[in-house]
Coordinates of C-alpha atoms in Angstrom, one line a residue:
Chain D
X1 CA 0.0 0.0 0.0
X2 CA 2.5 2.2 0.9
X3 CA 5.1 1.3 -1.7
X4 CA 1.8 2.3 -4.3
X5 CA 1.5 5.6 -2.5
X6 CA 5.2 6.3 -2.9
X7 CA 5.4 5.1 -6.6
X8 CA 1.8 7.9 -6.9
X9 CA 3.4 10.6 -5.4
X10 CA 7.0 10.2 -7.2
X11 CA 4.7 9.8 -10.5
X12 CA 3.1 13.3 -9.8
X13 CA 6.4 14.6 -9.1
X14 CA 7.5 14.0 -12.6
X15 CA 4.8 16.0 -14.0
X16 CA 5.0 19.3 -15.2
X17 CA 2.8 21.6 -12.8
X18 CA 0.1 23.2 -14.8
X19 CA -0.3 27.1 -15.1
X20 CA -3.3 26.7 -12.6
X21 CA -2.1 24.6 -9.9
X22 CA 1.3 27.1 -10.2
X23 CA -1.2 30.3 -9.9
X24 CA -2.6 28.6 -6.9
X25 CA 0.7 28.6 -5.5
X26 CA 2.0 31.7 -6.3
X27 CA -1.1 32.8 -4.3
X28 CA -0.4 30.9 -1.8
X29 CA 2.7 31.9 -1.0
X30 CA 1.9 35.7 -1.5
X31 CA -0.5 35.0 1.8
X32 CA 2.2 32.9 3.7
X33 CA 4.5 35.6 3.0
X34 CA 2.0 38.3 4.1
X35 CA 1.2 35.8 7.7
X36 CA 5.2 36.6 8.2
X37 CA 5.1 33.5 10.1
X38 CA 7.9 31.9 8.2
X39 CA 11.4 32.0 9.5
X40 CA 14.2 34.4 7.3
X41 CA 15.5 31.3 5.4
X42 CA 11.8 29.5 4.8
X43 CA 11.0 33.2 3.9
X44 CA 13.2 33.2 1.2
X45 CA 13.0 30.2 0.1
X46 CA 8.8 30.6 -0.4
X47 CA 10.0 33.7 -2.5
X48 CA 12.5 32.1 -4.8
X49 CA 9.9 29.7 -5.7
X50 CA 7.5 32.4 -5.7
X51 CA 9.6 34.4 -8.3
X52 CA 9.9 31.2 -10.5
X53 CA 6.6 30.0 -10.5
X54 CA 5.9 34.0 -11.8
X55 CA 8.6 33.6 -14.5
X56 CA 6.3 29.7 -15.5
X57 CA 3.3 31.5 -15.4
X58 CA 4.1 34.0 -17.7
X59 CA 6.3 32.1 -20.1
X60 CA 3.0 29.9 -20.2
X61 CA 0.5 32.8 -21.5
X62 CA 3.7 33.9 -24.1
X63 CA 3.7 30.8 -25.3
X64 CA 0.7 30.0 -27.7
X65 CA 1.9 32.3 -31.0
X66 CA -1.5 33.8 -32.8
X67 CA -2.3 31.7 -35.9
X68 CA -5.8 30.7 -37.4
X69 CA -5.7 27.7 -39.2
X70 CA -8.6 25.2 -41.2
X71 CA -8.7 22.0 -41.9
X72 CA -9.2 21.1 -45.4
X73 CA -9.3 18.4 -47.6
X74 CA -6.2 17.3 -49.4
X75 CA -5.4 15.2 -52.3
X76 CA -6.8 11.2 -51.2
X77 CA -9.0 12.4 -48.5
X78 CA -6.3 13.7 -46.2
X79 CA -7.1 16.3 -44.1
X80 CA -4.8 19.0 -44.0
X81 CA -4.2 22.5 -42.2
X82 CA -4.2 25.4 -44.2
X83 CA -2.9 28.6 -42.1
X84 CA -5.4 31.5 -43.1
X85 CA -5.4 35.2 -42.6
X86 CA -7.6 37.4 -40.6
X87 CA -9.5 40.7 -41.2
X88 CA -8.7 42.6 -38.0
X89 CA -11.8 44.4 -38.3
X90 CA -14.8 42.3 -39.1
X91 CA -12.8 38.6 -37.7
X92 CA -13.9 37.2 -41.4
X93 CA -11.7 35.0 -43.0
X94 CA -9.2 36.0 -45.9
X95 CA -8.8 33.3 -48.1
X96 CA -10.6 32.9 -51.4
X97 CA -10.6 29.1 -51.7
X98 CA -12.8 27.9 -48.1
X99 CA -13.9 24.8 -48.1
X100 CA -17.7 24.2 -47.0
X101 CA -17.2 21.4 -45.0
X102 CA -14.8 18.2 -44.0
X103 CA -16.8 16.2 -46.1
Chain T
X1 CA -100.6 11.9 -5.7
X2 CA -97.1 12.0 -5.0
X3 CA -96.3 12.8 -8.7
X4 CA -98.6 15.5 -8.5
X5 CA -97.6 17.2 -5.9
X6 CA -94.3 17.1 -6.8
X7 CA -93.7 20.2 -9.3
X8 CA -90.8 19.3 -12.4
X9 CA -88.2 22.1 -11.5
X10 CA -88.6 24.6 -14.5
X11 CA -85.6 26.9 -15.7
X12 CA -84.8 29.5 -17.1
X13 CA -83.2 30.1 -19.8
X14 CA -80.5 31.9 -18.2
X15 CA -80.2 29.2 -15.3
X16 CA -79.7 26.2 -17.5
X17 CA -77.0 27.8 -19.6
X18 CA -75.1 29.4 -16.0
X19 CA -75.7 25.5 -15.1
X20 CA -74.2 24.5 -18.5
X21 CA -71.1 27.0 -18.2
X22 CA -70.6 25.9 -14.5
X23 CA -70.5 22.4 -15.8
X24 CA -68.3 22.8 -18.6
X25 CA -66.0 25.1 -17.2
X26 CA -65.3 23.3 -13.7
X27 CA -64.6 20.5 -15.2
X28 CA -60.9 19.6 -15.5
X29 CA -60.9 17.6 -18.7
X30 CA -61.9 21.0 -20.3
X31 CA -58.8 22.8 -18.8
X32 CA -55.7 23.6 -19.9
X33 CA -56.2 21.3 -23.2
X34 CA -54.2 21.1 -26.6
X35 CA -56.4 20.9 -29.9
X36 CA -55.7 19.8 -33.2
X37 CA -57.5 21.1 -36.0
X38 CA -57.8 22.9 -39.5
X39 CA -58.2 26.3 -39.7
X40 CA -61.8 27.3 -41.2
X41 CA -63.7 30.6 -40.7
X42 CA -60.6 33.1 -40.0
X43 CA -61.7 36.5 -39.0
X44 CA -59.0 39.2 -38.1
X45 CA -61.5 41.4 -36.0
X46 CA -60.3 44.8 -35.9
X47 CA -60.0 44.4 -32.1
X48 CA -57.2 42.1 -33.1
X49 CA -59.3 39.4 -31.4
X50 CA -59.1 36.0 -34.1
X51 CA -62.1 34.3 -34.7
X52 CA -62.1 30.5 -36.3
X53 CA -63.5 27.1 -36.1
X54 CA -61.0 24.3 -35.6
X55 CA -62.5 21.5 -37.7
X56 CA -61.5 17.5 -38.4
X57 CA -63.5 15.0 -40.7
X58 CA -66.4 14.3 -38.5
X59 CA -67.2 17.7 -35.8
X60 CA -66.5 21.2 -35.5
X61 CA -65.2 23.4 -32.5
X62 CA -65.4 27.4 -32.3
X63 CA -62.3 29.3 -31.3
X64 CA -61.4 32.7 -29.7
X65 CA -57.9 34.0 -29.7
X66 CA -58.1 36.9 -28.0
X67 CA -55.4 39.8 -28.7
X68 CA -53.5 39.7 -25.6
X69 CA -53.3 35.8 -26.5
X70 CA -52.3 35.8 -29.7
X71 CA -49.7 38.9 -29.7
X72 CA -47.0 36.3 -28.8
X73 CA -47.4 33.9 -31.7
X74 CA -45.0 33.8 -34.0
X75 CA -46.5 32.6 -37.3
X76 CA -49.6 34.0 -39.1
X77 CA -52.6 31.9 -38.6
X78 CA -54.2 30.9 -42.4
X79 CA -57.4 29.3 -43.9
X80 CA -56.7 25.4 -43.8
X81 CA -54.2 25.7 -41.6
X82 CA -53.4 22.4 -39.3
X83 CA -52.5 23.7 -36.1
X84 CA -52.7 22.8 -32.4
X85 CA -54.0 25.2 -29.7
X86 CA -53.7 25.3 -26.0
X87 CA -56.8 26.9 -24.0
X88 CA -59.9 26.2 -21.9
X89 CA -63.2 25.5 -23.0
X90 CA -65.6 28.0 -22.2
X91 CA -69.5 28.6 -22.7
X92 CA -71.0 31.8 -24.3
X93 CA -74.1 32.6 -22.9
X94 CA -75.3 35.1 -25.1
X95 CA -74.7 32.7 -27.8
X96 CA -75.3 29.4 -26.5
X97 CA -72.3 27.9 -27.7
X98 CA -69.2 26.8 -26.3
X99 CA -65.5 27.3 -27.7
X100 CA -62.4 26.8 -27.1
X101 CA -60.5 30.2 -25.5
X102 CA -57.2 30.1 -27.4
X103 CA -54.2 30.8 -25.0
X104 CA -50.9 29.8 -27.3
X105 CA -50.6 28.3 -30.9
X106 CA -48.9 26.3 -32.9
X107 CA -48.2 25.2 -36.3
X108 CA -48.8 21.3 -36.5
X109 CA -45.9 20.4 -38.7
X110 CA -43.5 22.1 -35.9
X111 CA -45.5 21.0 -33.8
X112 CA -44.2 17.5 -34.9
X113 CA -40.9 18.3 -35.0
X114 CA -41.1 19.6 -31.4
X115 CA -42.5 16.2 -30.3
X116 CA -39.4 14.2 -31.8
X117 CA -37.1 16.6 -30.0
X118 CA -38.9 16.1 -26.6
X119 CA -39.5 12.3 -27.5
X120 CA -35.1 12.4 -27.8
X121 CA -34.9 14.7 -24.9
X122 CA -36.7 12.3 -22.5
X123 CA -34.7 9.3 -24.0
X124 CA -31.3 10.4 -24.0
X125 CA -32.0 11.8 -20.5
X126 CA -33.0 8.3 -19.7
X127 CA -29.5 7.1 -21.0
X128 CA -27.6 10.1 -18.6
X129 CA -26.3 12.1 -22.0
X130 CA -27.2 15.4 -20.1
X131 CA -25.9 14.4 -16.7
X132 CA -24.0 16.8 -15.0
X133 CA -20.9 14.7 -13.6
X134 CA -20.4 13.8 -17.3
X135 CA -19.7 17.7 -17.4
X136 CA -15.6 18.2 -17.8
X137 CA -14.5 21.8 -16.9
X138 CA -13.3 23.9 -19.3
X139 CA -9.4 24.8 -19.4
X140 CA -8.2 27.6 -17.6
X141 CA -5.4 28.5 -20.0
X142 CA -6.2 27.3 -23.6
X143 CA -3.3 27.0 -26.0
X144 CA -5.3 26.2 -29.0
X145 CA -9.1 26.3 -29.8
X146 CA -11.3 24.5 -32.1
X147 CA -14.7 25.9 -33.8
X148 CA -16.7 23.8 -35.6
X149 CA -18.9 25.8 -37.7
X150 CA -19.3 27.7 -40.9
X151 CA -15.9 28.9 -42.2
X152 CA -17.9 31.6 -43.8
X153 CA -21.3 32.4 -41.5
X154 CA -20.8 35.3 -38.8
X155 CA -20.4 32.7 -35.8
X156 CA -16.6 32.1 -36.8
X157 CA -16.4 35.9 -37.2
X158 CA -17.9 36.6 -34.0
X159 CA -15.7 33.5 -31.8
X160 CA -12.4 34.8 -34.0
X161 CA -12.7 38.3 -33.0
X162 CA -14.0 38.0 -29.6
X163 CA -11.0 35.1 -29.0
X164 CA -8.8 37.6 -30.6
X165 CA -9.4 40.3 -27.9
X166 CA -9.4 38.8 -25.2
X167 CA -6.3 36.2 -25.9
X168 CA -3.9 38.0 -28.6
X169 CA -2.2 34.8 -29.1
X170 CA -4.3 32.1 -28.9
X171 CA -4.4 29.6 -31.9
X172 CA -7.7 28.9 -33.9
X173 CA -8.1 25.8 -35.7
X174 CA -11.2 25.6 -37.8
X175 CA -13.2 22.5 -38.6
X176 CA -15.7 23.9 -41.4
X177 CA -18.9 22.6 -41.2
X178 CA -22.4 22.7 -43.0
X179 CA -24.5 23.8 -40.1
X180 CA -28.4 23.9 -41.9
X181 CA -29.7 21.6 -44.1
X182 CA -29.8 17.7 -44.7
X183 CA -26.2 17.6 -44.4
X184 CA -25.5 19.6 -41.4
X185 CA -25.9 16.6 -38.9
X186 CA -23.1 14.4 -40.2
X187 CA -21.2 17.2 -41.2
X188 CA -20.7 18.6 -37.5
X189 CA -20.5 15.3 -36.2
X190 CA -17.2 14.9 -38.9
X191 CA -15.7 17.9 -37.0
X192 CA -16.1 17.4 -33.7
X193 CA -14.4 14.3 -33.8
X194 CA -11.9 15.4 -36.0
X195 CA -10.8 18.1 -34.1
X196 CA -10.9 15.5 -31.0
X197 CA -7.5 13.9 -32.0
X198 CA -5.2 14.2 -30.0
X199 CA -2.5 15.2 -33.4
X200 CA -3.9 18.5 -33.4
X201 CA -3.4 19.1 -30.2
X202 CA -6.7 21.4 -29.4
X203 CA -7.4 22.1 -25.5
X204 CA -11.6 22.5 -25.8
X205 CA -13.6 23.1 -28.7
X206 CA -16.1 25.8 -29.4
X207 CA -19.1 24.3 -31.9
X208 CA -22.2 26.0 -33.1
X209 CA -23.9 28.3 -35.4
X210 CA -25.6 31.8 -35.6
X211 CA -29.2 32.4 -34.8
X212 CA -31.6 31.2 -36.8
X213 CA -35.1 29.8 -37.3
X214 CA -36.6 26.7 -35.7
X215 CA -35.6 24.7 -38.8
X216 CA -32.5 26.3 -39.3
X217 CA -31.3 25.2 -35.6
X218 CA -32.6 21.5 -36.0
X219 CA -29.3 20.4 -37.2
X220 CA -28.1 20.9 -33.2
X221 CA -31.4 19.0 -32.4
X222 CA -29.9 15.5 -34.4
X223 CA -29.2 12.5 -32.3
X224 CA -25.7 12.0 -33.7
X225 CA -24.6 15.5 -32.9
X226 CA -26.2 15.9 -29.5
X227 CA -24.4 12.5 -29.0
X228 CA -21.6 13.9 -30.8
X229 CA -21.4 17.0 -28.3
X230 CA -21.5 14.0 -25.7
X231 CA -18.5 11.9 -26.7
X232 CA -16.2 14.6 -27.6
X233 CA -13.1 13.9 -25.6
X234 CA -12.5 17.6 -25.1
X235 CA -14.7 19.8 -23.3
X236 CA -16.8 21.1 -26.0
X237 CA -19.1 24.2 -25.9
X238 CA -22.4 24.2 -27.3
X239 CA -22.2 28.0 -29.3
X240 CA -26.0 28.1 -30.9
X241 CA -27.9 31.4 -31.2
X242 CA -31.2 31.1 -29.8
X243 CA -33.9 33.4 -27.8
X244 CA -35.9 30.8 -26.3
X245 CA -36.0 27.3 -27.0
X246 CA -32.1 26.1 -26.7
X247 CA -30.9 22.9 -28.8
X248 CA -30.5 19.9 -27.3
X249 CA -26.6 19.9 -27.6
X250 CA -26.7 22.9 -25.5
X251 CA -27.8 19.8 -22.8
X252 CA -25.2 17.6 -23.8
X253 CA -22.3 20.2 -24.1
X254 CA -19.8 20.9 -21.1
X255 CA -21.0 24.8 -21.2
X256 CA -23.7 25.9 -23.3
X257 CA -23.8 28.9 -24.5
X258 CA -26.5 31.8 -25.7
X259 CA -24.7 32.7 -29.1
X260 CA -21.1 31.8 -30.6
X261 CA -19.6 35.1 -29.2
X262 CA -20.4 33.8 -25.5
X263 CA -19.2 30.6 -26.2
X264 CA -15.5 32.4 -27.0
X265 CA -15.7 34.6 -24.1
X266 CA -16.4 31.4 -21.9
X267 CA -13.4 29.2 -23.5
X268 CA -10.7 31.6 -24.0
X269 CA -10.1 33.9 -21.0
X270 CA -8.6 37.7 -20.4
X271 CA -4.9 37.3 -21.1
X272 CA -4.3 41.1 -19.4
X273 CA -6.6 39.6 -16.2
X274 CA -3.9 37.1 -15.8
X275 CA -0.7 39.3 -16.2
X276 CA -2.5 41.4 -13.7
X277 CA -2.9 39.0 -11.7
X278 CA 0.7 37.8 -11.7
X279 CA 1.7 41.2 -11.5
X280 CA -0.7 41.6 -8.3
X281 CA 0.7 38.2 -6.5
X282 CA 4.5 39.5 -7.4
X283 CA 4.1 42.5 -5.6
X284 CA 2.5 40.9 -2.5
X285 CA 5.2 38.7 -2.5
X286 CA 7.8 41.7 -2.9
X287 CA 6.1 43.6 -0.8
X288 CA 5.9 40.8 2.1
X289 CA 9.9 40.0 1.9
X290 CA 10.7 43.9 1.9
X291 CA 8.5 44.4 5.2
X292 CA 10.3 41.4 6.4
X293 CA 13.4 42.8 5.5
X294 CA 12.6 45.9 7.4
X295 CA 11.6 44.1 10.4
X296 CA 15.2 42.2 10.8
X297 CA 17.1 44.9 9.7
X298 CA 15.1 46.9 12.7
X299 CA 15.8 44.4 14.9
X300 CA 19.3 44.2 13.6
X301 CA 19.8 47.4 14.2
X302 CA 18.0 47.4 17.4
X303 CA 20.9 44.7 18.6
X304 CA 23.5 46.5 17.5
X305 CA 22.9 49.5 19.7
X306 CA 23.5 47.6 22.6
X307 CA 27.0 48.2 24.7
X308 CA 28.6 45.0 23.6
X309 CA 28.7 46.2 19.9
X310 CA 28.5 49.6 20.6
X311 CA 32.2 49.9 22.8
X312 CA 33.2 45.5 22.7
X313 CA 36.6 46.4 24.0
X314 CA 34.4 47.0 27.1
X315 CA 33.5 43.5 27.5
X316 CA 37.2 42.9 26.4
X317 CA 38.9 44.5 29.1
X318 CA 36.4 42.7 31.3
X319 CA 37.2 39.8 30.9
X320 CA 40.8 41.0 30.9
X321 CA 40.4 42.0 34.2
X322 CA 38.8 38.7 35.1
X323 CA 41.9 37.0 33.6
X324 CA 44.7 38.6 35.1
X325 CA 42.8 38.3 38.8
X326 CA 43.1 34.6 37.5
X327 CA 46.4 34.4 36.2
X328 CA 47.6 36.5 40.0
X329 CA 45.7 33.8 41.8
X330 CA 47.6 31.2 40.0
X331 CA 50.5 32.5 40.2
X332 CA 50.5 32.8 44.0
X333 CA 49.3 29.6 43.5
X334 CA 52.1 28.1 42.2
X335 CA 54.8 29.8 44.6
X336 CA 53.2 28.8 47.5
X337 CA 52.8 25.1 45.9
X338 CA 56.8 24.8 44.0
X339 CA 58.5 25.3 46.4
X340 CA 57.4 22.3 47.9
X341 CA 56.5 20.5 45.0
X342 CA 58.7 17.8 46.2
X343 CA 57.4 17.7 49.8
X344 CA 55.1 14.4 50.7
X345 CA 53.1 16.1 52.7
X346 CA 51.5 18.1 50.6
X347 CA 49.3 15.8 48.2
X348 CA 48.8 18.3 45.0
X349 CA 47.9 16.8 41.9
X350 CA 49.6 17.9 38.9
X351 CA 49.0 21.4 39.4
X352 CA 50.4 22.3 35.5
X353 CA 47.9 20.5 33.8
X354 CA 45.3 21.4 36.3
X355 CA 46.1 25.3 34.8
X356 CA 46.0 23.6 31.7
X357 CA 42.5 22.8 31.9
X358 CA 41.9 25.7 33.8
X359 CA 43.0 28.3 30.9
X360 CA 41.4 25.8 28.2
X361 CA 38.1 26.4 29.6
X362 CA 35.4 28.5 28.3
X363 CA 35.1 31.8 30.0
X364 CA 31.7 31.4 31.4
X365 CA 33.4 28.5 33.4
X366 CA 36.1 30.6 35.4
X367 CA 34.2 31.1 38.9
X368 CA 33.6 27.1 38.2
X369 CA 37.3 26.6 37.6
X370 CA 38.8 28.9 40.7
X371 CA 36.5 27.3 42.9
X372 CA 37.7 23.9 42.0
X373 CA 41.3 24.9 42.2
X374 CA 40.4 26.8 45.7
X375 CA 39.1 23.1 47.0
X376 CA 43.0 21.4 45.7
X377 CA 45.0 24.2 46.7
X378 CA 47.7 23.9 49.4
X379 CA 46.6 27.4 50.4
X380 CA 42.8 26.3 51.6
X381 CA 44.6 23.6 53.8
X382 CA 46.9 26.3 55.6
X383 CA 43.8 28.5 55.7
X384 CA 42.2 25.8 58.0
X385 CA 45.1 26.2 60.7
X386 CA 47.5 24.4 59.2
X387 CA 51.2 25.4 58.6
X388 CA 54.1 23.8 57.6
X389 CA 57.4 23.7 59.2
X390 CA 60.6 23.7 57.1
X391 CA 64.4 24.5 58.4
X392 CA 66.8 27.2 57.1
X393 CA 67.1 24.8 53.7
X394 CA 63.5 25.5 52.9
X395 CA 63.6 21.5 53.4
X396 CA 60.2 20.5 55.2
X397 CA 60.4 19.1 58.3
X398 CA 58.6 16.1 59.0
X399 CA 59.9 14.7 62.6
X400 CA 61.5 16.8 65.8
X401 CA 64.5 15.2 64.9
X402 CA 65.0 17.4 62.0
X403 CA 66.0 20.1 63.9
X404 CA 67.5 20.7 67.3
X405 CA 67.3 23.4 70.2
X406 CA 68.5 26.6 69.4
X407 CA 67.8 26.2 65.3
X408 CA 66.4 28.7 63.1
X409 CA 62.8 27.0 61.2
X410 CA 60.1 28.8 59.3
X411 CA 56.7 28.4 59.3
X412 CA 54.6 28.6 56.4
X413 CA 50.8 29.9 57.0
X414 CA 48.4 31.1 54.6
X415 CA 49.1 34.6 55.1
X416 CA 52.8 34.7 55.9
X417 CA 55.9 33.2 57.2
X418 CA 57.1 32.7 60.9
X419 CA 60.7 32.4 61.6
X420 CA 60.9 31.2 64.6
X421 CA 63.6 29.1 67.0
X422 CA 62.9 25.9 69.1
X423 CA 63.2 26.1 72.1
X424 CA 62.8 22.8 73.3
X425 CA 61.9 19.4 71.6
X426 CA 59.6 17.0 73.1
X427 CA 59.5 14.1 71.4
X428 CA 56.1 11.8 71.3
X429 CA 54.3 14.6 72.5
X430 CA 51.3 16.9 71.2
X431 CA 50.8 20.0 72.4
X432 CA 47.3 19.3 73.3
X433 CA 48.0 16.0 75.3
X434 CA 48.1 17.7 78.7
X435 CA 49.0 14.7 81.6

């Protein structure tokens, strides 16, 4: 039972936090920080971790890069991405060749 | 007799009909009751009252819709018309007729239609398609969207532009779909589950169309999509312009939402709300280490004005002081105690490495130490009366016979030094033993 807990928790370990769960904790450590409850060193520690967990978080909203694509049929019933353009304005799609559907 | 005396109960007019209405309206079956008929008879009064006759094959029924009734409909009513109405049946006195007192209406054919999609409700509800734990949340921080709808309606316009504003850099990827007409169903079932593998690594999918009529929305009404909205892997927003009746994969959808621009606002968040909110936490943080910072240094500094750092050659010469009282003692120590190092009497331990220890000891253990070397000391013994008797050669005397009448000896006390000289020896006598 215990070795299955220990294999679990190793397991999560592993895994990349997720911006959420990193949020959380950035929070949390803002309040623990605020409480001043911590000793200097824990203090410090909380906001070295604090500052990286910032540095994630942000990295993580930089890191999708604005595209629009649509699927389209290729050649033999592939489906393929096409990257298409954008009117700023209206949102409408620039491309003079769209498809109606998958099928 | 008894007939005769007995008058038949005789009516009016008025009273059988109130008895008639009473009947007819108190009774339940008559109450809140849907219709269906053909249209015959329309009038359009200029009250905006309708007058008809519902009619079948084989019987007739007279209708009133009155105006504030039938201001809600939505379609016109027409001469051989099948339709259903919803009302009460009421009795005109005046007239002597009842009718039916129209309250809502609607167009059979839809009518129809509506029954199928209630007919699916009930049974896919039955099966748990709609059932909230089945619900998956949406992400918090999308990478990469999917819309499955028209590449060209304004739904795909709307979702692009309001994603666009809100997330500056999130990626769209479109699955275009037929989303009216006989094709619709399959079509948005194909993109939905396209956009479900995993290759194209989509984080919740956005999948609807732009208002419409009744007909226009049954697509989102289909088995296969609401089953379709069901499966998807993804969390999946149901994104179908409507007023009042919502489609039946808004019930089988993760979120549903009122038109295709809500849907975007509810799967793609406020990238600025997040920076600010980073930006908010960061300077908590900052600020909670700076006031802690301040506090130590406070208390730091607080330290720091105290005498031992302020003037610590203070404490120095202290403890200087303490150590050359110490050294003195030791000193004094050690003349009284070498020059008869080599006497037997005397029983002193090794009184070099008994300084050893002493000086290696911390200096919170001093008063420790002196006491100790107090208790050993050849100088506590002479301070209890004791002295010790040594002739001119500083050589200890330890019998009578070691001197002689008339010699010069010394005495050692605590304090000082006798010289004295003997003036008689009495040997195997104490001075106390008085015969």
């Amino acid at each position: 039972m215990e070795k299955k807990n220990k294999a679990k928790s190793g397991a999560q370990k592993s895994e990349k936090i997720d911006f959420e769960s990193a949020l959380k904790k950035l929070e949390a450590i803002a309040s623990k920080l605020e409480e001043g409850e911590l000793s200097l060193d824990e203090s410090i520690r909380q906001f070295e971790t604090g500052m990286q967990l910032a540095k994630f978080c942000r990295e993580r909203l930089d890191e999708a890069e604005q595209k629009i694509e649509i699927l389209q049929k290729g050649a033999a019933g592939k489906t393929a991405r096409k990257r298409v353009e954008i009117d700023q304005d209206t949102g409408e799609i620039v491309d003079d060749d769209l498809q109606g559907s998958l099928l | 007799m008894d007939a005769l005396s007995q008058q038949p109960r005789i009516y009016t007019v008025s009273e059988i009909t109130r008895n008639i209405k009473k009947t007819l309206e108190g009774k339940p079956d008559f109450n809140s009751i849907w219709i269906i008929g053909e249209i015959s008879n329309l009038t359009f009064h200029s009250s905006g009252h309708i007058y008809f006759t519902l009619k079948d094959d084989d019987a007739v029924i007279a209708a009133v819709f009155f105006r504030y009734a039938n201001k809600n409909i939505t379609f016109k009513l027409k001469e051989g018309m099948s339709i259903r109405v919803f009302g009460n049946i009421t009795v005109f006195e005046k007239r002597g007729s009842y009718q039916i007192n129209v309250i809502t209406a609607k167009p059979e054919g839809v009518g129809d239609l509506q029954r199928r999609i209630e007919e699916l409700k009930l049974r896919l509800m039955r099966e748990g398609i709609f059932d909230p734990r089945h619900k998956k949340k949406l992400p918090i921080l999308p990478r990469r969207v999917g819309i499955v709808t028209s590449p060209t309606g304004a739904a795909v316009q709307d979702i692009i532009k309001v994603a666009l504003r809100r997330f500056p850099n999130i990626e769209i990827l479109i699955a275009p779909a037929v989303v009216q007409g006989d094709d619709a169903a399959v079509s948005i079932v194909r993109g939905i589950e396209e956009l479900n593998k995993p290759e194209y690594g989509i984080d919740c999918i956005i999948a609807g169309r732009g208002g419409g009529s009744f007909e226009d929305l049954m697509p989102f009404n289909e088995e296969a999509v609401v089953r379709a909205f069901y499966s998807s892997r993804l969390p999946i927003v149901s994104a179908v312009g409507h007023q009042i009746d919502h489609p039946l994969s808004d019930d089988a959808a993760d979120l549903a939402a009122p038109t295709p621009s809500a849907a975007a606002e509810y799967a793609v968040p406020v990238k600025k709300d997040f920076m600010d909110e980073i930006d908010y936490l960061l300077i908590r943080t900052n600020n909670a280490i700076a006031s802690l910072i301040r506090d130590l240094s406070a208390r730091i500094a607080a330290i720091v004005e105290r005498r031992i750092f302020r003037d610590p050659y203070e404490i120095v010469s202290r403890r200087e002081i303490g150590l050359s009282d110490l050294e003195k003692r030791i000193r004094a120590c050690l003349r009284e105690a070498i020059p008869t190092g080599r006497n037997r009497l005397l029983v002193v331990p090794d009184i070099t490495i008994l300084i050893k220890n002493i000086i290696n000891n911390k200096t919170y253990r001093y008063g420790m130490a002196l006491n100790a070397l107090d208790q050993l000391s050849p100088l506590s013994v002479l301070k209890r009366g004791y002295s010790i008797a040594m002739d001119e050669r500083d050589a200890v005397l330890k019998s009578v016979a070691g001197t002689a009448v008339g010699r010069l000896i010394k005495l050692i006390m605590h304090d000082g030094l006798l010289r004295c000289a003997v003036n008689s020896i009495e040997k195997g006598k104490h001075h106390g033993e008085k015969k």
